[in-house]
mmCIF file of C-alpha atoms in Angstrom:
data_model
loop_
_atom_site.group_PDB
_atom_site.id
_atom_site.type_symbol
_atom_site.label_atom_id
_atom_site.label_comp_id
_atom_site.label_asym_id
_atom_site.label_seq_id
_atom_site.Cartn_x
_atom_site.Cartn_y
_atom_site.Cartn_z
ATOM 1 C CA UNK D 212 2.261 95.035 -55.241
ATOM 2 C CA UNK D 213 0.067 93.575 -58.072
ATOM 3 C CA UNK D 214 0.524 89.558 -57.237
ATOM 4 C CA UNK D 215 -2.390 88.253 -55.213
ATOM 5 C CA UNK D 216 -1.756 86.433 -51.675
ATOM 6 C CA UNK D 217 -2.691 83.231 -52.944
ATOM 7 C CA UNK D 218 0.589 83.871 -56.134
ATOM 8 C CA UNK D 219 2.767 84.384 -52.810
ATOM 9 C CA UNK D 220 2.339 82.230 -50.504
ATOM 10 C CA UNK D 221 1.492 79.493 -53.023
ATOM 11 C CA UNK D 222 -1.716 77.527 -54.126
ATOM 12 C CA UNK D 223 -0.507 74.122 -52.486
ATOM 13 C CA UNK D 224 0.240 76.182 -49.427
ATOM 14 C CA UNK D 225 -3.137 77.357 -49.264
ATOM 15 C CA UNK D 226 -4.735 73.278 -50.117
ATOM 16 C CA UNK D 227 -2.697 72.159 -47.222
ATOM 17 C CA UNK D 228 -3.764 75.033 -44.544
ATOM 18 C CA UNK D 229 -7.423 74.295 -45.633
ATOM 19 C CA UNK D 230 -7.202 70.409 -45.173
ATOM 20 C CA UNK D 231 -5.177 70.608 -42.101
ATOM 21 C CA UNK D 232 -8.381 73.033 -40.833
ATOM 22 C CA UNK D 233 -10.682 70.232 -42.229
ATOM 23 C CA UNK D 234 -8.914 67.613 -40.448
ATOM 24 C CA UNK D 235 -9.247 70.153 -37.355
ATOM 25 C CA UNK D 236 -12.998 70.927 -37.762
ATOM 26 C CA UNK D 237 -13.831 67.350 -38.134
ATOM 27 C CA UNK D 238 -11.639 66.325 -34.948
ATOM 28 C CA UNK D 239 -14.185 68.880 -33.267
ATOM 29 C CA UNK D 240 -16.946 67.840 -34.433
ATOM 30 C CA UNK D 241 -16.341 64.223 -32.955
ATOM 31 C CA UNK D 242 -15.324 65.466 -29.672
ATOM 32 C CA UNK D 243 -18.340 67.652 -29.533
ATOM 33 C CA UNK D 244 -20.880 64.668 -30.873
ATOM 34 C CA UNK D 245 -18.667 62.314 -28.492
ATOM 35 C CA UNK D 246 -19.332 64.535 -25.535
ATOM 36 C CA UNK D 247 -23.143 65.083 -25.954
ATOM 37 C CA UNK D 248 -23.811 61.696 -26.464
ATOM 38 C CA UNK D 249 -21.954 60.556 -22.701
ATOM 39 C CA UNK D 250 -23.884 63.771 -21.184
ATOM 40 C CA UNK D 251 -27.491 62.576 -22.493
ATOM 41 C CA UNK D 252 -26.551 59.044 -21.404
ATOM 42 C CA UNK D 253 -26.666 57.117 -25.021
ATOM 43 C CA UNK D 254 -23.180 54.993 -23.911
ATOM 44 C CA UNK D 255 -25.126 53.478 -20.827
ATOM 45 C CA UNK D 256 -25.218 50.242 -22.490
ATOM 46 C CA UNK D 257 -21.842 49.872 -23.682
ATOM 47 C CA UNK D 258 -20.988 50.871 -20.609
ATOM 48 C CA UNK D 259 -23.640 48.324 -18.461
ATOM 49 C CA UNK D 260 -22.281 45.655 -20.871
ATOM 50 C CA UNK D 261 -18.074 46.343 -20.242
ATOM 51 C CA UNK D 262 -18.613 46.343 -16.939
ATOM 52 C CA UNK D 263 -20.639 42.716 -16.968
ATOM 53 C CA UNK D 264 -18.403 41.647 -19.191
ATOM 54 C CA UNK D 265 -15.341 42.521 -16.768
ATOM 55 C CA UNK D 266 -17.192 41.582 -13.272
ATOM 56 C CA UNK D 267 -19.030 38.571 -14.222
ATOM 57 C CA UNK D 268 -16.885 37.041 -16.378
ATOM 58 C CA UNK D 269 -16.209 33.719 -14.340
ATOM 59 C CA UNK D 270 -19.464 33.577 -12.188
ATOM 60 C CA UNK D 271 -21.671 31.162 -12.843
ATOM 61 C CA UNK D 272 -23.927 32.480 -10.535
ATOM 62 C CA UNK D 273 -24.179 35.971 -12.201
ATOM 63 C CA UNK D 274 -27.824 37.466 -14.310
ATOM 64 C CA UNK D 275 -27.161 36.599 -17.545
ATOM 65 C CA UNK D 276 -26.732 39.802 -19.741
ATOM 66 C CA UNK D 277 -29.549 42.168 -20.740
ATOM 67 C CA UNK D 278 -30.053 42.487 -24.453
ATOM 68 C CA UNK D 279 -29.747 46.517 -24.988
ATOM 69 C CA UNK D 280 -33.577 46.246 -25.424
ATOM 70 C CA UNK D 281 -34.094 45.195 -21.940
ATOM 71 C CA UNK D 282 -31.506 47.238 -20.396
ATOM 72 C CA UNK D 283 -33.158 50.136 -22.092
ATOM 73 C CA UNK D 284 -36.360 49.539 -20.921
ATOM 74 C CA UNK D 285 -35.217 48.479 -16.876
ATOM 75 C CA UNK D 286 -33.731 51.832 -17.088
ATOM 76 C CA UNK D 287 -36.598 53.469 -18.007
ATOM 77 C CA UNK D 288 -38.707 51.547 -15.362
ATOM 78 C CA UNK D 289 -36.390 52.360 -12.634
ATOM 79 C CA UNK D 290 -36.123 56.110 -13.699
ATOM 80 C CA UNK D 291 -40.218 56.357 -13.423
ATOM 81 C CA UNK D 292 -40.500 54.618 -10.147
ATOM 82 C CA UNK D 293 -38.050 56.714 -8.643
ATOM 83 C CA UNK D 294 -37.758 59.758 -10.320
ATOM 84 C CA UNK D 295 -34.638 62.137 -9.950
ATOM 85 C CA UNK D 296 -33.194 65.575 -11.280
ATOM 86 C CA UNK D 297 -32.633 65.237 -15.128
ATOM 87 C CA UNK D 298 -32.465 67.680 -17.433
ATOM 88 C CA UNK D 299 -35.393 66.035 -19.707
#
């Protein structure tokens, strides 16, 4: 029993287990950054702007758009003048 694991099962064997892990890690990694950054909020925007995008599309009578500035900072208005349970 003197040939090593990696003579048996093969060195390309072992390159494509560990990129096929990479590829896994990595798919992780953006599910775990994709999910933190909906649960602290940080897609409100996108989100605010789809939906204007979708709802207002033919009213002429519709706010114009905020800019992500404003939106940012009426948010943050209407989160100190009526304050609810957030985690920070």
């Amino acid at each position: 029993m003197g040939t090593s694991l990696m003579t048996a099962v093969g060195a390309s064997d072992w390159r494509m287990l560990a990129a096929r892990a990479a590829a896994r890690l990595r798919a992780i990694a953006q599910h775990v950054s994709w999910y933190v950054s909906a649960m602290m909020g940080d897609d409100a925007y996108r989100k605010y702007r789809e939906h204007h995008e979708s709802q207002h599309r033919d009213d002429d009578s519709a706010e114009p758009m905020l800019t992500e500035k404003q939106f940012w900072r009426d948010q943050t208005d209407r989160q100190d003048t009526n304050p609810q349970g957030r985690c920070c």
